[in-house]
Amino acid sequence: MYAASSSVSVPPRPRRQLTGGGPYLDPSQAGRARRGAGAVPQPLGGRLDLSGPQGAQLRTAIASVHRICPEFNPVQVLRRSGRSLLLVGTTGRSTAVAKCLLDHSPAWVERFRHEIGAYRAFVRHRPPVRVPRLIAADPDNCTLVMERVPGRVAAPQRHPVEPPPRADIEAVLTAVRQVNAWRPPPGRFEAPVDYAARLARYHELGLLTDRDMGDLQKLLHGLAHAPGRQGRGQFCHGDALLNNVLLSPAGAALLDWDHAGWYLPGYDLATLWATLGDAPAARRRISSLAQEDGPAARDAFLVNLMLILTREIRTYETAVHRTMTDPAPPVPGAVGAGEEQRLLLRRLHDDCAMARRAVRAAVGTR
């Protein structure tokens, strides 16, 4: 799979220009968000709509922010989803971003508190890349206030529909590899993924075959006995998507650290590979980096890649099913979100088939 120029055998996804998107979008560039992203258009010019049910939700969120940061002056909603709300505002002469959890189910509360823990750890132990400075946090009410980092988002979508410029890809890869080489103090971060349990769950759901399970377990067994650093974990951002990266002349800044921790080597590289299906040159570059440290690094990358692609397939199959049961009104001349998701899902299945062949080839070389 590493020498392949592209894994896509389906028609290319439609090129749809999207303004906006990304967790820290400049409000001056805000536009109509994607239907599937859960965001809603917000008025520009610093006025907040506090009317109706969403207004009540917004007032509650602002109140929770003011409890930990009274000087925060909200200006605009950057992003609103069913799970969280992101506000941009000011604290004195500085611009800040406030993040409030709306879905207080145990899993999301745990993730939010993990993110707060990461930013608190960064106060004393700075990572080798730019991260937002922590201003205030309340893990009990799941509220977080950070500085707003300047820059442009590397890509507004999870799966970019246009290949990002080569310089942008290199800036992102440089930042990710710096994070992966970092060794935070012991005890600050845990291992977010139980690989054996995740494989077993995907197998039970029918997303992995018996052959997949056997092959991946063989690779995991080999990695557990691999000598040197390839047998140990690697610190990863855990959600190294392009829409979690801001680019500026000063370098790349990474956002949203709620998945940070210790993974098998190559997890961040596998995340980027899986979401860059329309950028074959970037994929070749990532595959080359993933093999630099030898067969063990390659095997770890492949295990991560199979897990990530399987997760993406599961996510988008759910999204396609939801779209089919609740389709959006047709827009003349526009490509529907449901059709775009179906094309993306077909590409993900092609990618997973290619990763599966690479896993089997790797097992055959052991």
XYZ file of C-alpha atoms in Angstrom:
366
model
C 0.000 0.000 0.000
C 2.928 2.312 0.552
C 3.837 2.621 -3.097
C 0.295 3.168 -4.291
C -0.439 6.573 -5.734
C -4.101 6.398 -4.806
C -6.487 3.909 -3.273
C -9.623 5.416 -4.715
C -11.401 3.404 -7.369
C -14.662 5.307 -7.136
C -15.504 8.586 -8.859
C -13.882 11.564 -7.147
C -15.992 13.289 -4.579
C -17.629 16.474 -5.829
C -15.593 19.596 -5.161
C -17.809 21.715 -2.995
C -16.443 25.024 -1.810
C -17.082 25.465 1.874
C -16.471 28.618 3.804
C -16.223 28.464 7.524
C -15.654 25.316 9.516
C -12.867 24.453 11.863
C -12.881 24.948 15.592
C -11.203 28.354 15.670
C -12.431 29.967 12.489
C -11.975 33.699 12.146
C -15.507 35.161 12.461
C -14.786 37.455 9.532
C -14.609 34.332 7.362
C -17.624 32.567 8.816
C -20.201 31.301 6.387
C -22.711 28.556 5.939
C -21.572 25.458 7.735
C -21.956 21.930 6.488
C -25.300 20.361 7.246
C -23.732 17.302 8.822
C -21.424 19.233 11.120
C -24.150 20.252 13.535
C -23.228 23.910 13.251
C -25.657 26.701 12.555
C -25.041 30.033 10.837
C -24.344 32.831 13.271
C -24.727 36.573 12.717
C -21.545 38.543 12.216
C -20.670 41.778 13.904
C -20.486 40.655 17.518
C -24.195 40.250 18.263
C -25.477 37.128 19.974
C -29.018 35.875 19.502
C -30.279 35.082 23.008
C -33.882 34.412 21.994
C -35.632 31.056 21.817
C -34.442 27.665 23.101
C -30.932 28.099 21.680
C -30.735 31.506 23.312
C -31.538 29.960 26.682
C -28.827 27.380 26.103
C -26.414 30.128 25.184
C -27.228 32.149 28.315
C -26.568 29.078 30.471
C -23.220 28.526 28.771
C -22.171 32.166 29.197
C -23.107 32.018 32.870
C -20.891 28.948 33.351
C -18.012 30.773 31.651
C -18.469 33.869 33.820
C -18.266 31.746 36.975
C -14.634 30.890 36.180
C -13.693 33.900 34.032
C -15.801 36.973 34.942
C -13.905 39.220 32.515
C -14.854 37.116 29.481
C -16.960 39.197 27.089
C -18.681 36.927 24.528
C -18.747 38.220 20.973
C -19.818 35.396 18.701
C -20.656 31.713 18.485
C -17.909 29.952 16.542
C -19.445 26.505 16.597
C -22.525 24.885 18.043
C -23.221 21.161 17.932
C -25.360 18.797 19.914
C -22.401 18.153 22.192
C -20.561 21.438 22.690
C -20.646 25.176 22.205
C -17.669 27.307 21.221
C -17.664 31.064 21.879
C -15.146 33.692 20.899
C -14.803 36.771 23.051
C -12.343 38.991 24.829
C -10.602 38.954 28.190
C -9.174 42.407 28.692
C -7.148 43.199 25.581
C -6.797 39.571 24.522
C -9.050 37.384 22.409
C -10.211 34.172 24.018
C -12.251 31.095 23.188
C -14.672 29.470 25.620
C -15.755 25.858 25.176
C -18.795 24.502 27.022
C -20.046 20.939 27.010
C -23.755 20.560 26.266
C -24.005 16.763 26.289
C -23.201 15.671 29.838
C -23.309 11.941 29.188
C -20.474 10.131 31.021
C -18.356 9.458 27.925
C -18.352 13.101 26.806
C -17.763 14.389 30.324
C -14.743 12.106 30.575
C -13.385 13.368 27.260
C -13.885 17.001 28.237
C -12.129 16.515 31.560
C -9.311 14.768 29.738
C -8.903 17.847 27.546
C -8.842 20.133 30.584
C -6.205 17.872 32.125
C -4.092 18.167 28.984
C -4.170 21.965 28.981
C -3.354 22.025 32.690
C -0.379 19.741 32.067
C 0.820 22.063 29.302
C 1.026 24.961 31.763
C 4.081 23.445 33.446
C 5.290 21.123 30.707
C 5.068 22.875 27.351
C 4.937 20.620 24.295
C 7.282 21.393 21.384
C 4.441 22.900 19.308
C 2.162 25.891 19.816
C -0.952 25.139 21.851
C -3.605 27.513 23.222
C -2.723 28.950 26.635
C -5.106 27.950 29.407
C -6.989 30.856 30.995
C -9.548 29.096 33.212
C -11.231 25.709 33.509
C -13.999 24.023 35.482
C -13.972 20.228 35.114
C -17.127 19.855 37.211
C -19.254 21.998 34.869
C -17.149 21.111 31.799
C -16.182 24.655 30.876
C -12.862 25.702 29.375
C -11.463 29.134 28.471
C -8.305 29.414 26.345
C -6.424 32.037 24.415
C -7.365 32.329 20.784
C -4.390 31.325 18.662
C -3.978 33.291 15.416
C -3.786 31.420 12.144
C -5.826 29.777 9.421
C -7.224 26.302 9.651
C -5.244 23.775 7.584
C -8.487 22.417 6.108
C -12.097 23.147 7.036
C -13.322 19.563 6.676
C -12.506 16.293 8.391
C -11.957 14.728 4.963
C -10.798 17.602 2.723
C -12.415 17.673 -0.704
C -9.432 19.531 -2.181
C -5.816 18.367 -1.753
C -4.148 20.807 0.653
C -1.028 22.606 -0.592
C 2.186 20.670 -0.155
C 3.638 23.341 2.121
C 0.635 23.046 4.429
C 0.962 19.262 4.597
C 4.658 19.549 5.438
C 3.936 22.098 8.184
C 1.341 19.777 9.705
C 3.622 16.733 9.475
C 6.469 18.670 11.098
C 4.243 19.641 14.028
C 2.825 16.140 14.420
C 6.254 14.530 14.395
C 7.472 17.005 17.006
C 4.578 15.989 19.228
C 5.297 12.304 18.633
C 8.953 12.775 19.654
C 7.988 14.558 22.887
C 8.146 12.715 26.186
C 5.901 14.385 28.795
C 6.576 13.564 32.451
C 5.314 10.133 33.575
C 1.782 9.983 34.923
C 0.486 13.032 33.062
C -1.198 11.095 30.258
C -2.708 7.651 29.869
C -3.352 5.290 26.946
C -6.744 6.284 25.480
C -7.085 3.175 23.287
C -7.276 -0.429 24.491
C -6.299 -2.019 21.201
C -7.381 -5.555 22.057
C -10.780 -4.388 23.335
C -11.311 -2.077 20.339
C -10.525 -4.893 17.908
C -12.867 -7.232 19.741
C -15.708 -4.715 19.622
C -15.297 -4.049 15.911
C -15.175 -7.806 15.314
C -18.410 -8.314 17.249
C -20.040 -5.569 15.174
C -19.053 -7.361 11.973
C -16.662 -4.599 10.906
C -13.634 -6.900 11.060
C -13.518 -10.460 9.728
C -12.058 -13.460 11.544
C -9.038 -13.206 9.250
C -8.646 -9.515 10.129
C -8.700 -10.339 13.821
C -6.094 -13.059 13.475
C -3.771 -10.892 11.402
C -4.052 -7.830 13.631
C -3.557 -9.897 16.781
C -0.358 -11.326 15.270
C 0.933 -7.825 14.598
C 0.022 -6.712 18.130
C 1.794 -9.740 19.586
C 4.913 -8.917 17.587
C 4.794 -5.288 18.691
C 4.496 -6.309 22.339
C 7.843 -8.078 21.988
C 9.517 -5.556 19.706
C 12.883 -4.296 20.997
C 13.620 -0.635 21.592
C 11.239 2.260 21.402
C 9.008 0.670 18.750
C 7.810 -1.766 21.397
C 6.751 1.119 23.617
C 4.075 3.729 23.228
C 4.358 7.025 21.416
C 2.832 10.267 22.629
C 0.195 11.384 20.119
C -2.294 14.196 19.725
C -4.874 11.476 19.101
C -7.078 13.487 16.727
C -4.577 14.904 14.250
C -7.110 16.155 11.724
C -6.324 19.108 9.505
C -9.253 21.033 10.978
C -7.517 20.757 14.361
C -4.417 22.545 13.056
C -3.913 26.284 12.637
C -1.187 27.511 10.310
C 0.620 30.829 10.577
C 4.069 32.216 9.642
C 5.185 31.251 13.150
C 4.357 27.587 12.514
C 1.525 25.186 13.208
C -0.631 25.194 16.345
C -2.570 22.096 17.427
C -6.018 22.333 19.008
C -8.513 19.991 20.694
C -6.344 17.757 22.883
C -9.161 15.607 24.282
C -7.624 12.419 22.791
C -3.993 13.096 23.723
C -2.039 10.227 25.236
C 0.109 7.176 24.552
C -0.629 5.087 21.462
C 1.140 2.583 19.287
C 3.630 4.517 17.129
C 2.132 6.104 14.051
C -1.382 6.816 15.297
C -1.304 10.481 14.278
C 0.227 9.609 10.902
C -2.494 7.000 10.345
C -5.158 9.591 11.180
C -3.785 11.970 8.564
C -3.441 9.198 5.967
C -7.035 8.068 6.496
C -8.455 11.550 5.978
C -6.346 12.546 2.962
C -7.957 10.286 0.380
C -7.926 13.034 -2.236
C -4.224 13.792 -1.724
C -2.224 10.780 -3.005
C 1.118 12.615 -2.854
C 0.547 13.413 0.832
C -0.341 9.776 1.462
C 2.886 8.590 -0.137
C 4.814 11.008 2.068
C 3.045 9.788 5.206
C 3.565 6.127 4.305
C 7.267 6.777 3.826
C 7.542 8.449 7.224
C 5.657 5.573 8.851
C 8.301 3.082 7.656
C 11.402 5.081 8.558
C 11.978 3.186 11.806
C 11.667 -0.276 10.333
C 9.172 -3.170 10.259
C 7.875 -2.642 13.798
C 6.964 0.977 13.037
C 5.277 -0.176 9.831
C 3.254 -2.798 11.707
C 2.145 -0.300 14.359
C 1.077 2.137 11.637
C -0.972 -0.584 9.926
C -2.741 -1.599 13.130
C -3.593 2.055 13.790
C -4.721 2.531 10.211
C -7.102 -0.430 10.318
C -8.636 0.809 13.568
C -9.056 4.367 12.297
C -10.497 3.381 8.921
C -12.921 0.972 10.608
C -14.023 3.724 12.975
C -14.521 6.136 10.069
C -16.581 3.560 8.166
C -18.761 2.977 11.202
C -19.240 6.731 11.677
C -20.171 7.441 8.074
C -22.403 4.402 7.724
C -24.384 5.802 10.627
C -24.436 9.234 8.991
C -25.609 7.834 5.644
C -28.359 5.853 7.353
C -29.478 8.968 9.199
C -29.526 10.953 5.964
C -31.580 8.291 4.200
C -34.176 8.256 6.954
C -34.264 12.067 7.253
C -33.165 13.496 3.893
C -32.533 17.203 3.464
C -34.700 19.207 1.046
C -33.073 19.198 -2.404
C -31.107 22.303 -3.403
C -31.012 23.017 -7.155
C -27.532 22.542 -8.591
C -26.024 21.380 -5.265
C -24.585 18.028 -4.297
C -26.479 16.687 -1.305
C -24.687 15.901 1.911
C -26.028 12.358 1.740
C -24.512 11.733 -1.700
C -21.177 13.188 -0.608
C -21.188 10.929 2.446
C -21.949 7.876 0.313
C -19.051 8.638 -2.028
C -16.758 9.160 0.953
C -17.943 5.888 2.460
C -17.124 4.026 -0.762
C -13.638 5.491 -0.700
C -13.178 4.471 2.930
C -14.150 0.890 2.093
C -11.572 0.913 -0.738
C -8.958 2.260 1.654
C -9.783 -0.377 4.245
C -9.459 -3.133 1.645
C -6.014 -1.818 0.708
C -4.970 -1.579 4.360
C -6.231 -5.135 4.886
C -3.988 -6.380 2.065
C -1.031 -4.519 3.550
C -1.682 -6.099 6.959
C -1.744 -9.569 5.421
C 1.486 -8.866 3.564
C 3.096 -7.647 6.799
C 2.012 -10.802 8.630
C 3.534 -12.862 5.832
C 6.929 -11.232 6.395
C 7.088 -11.985 10.101
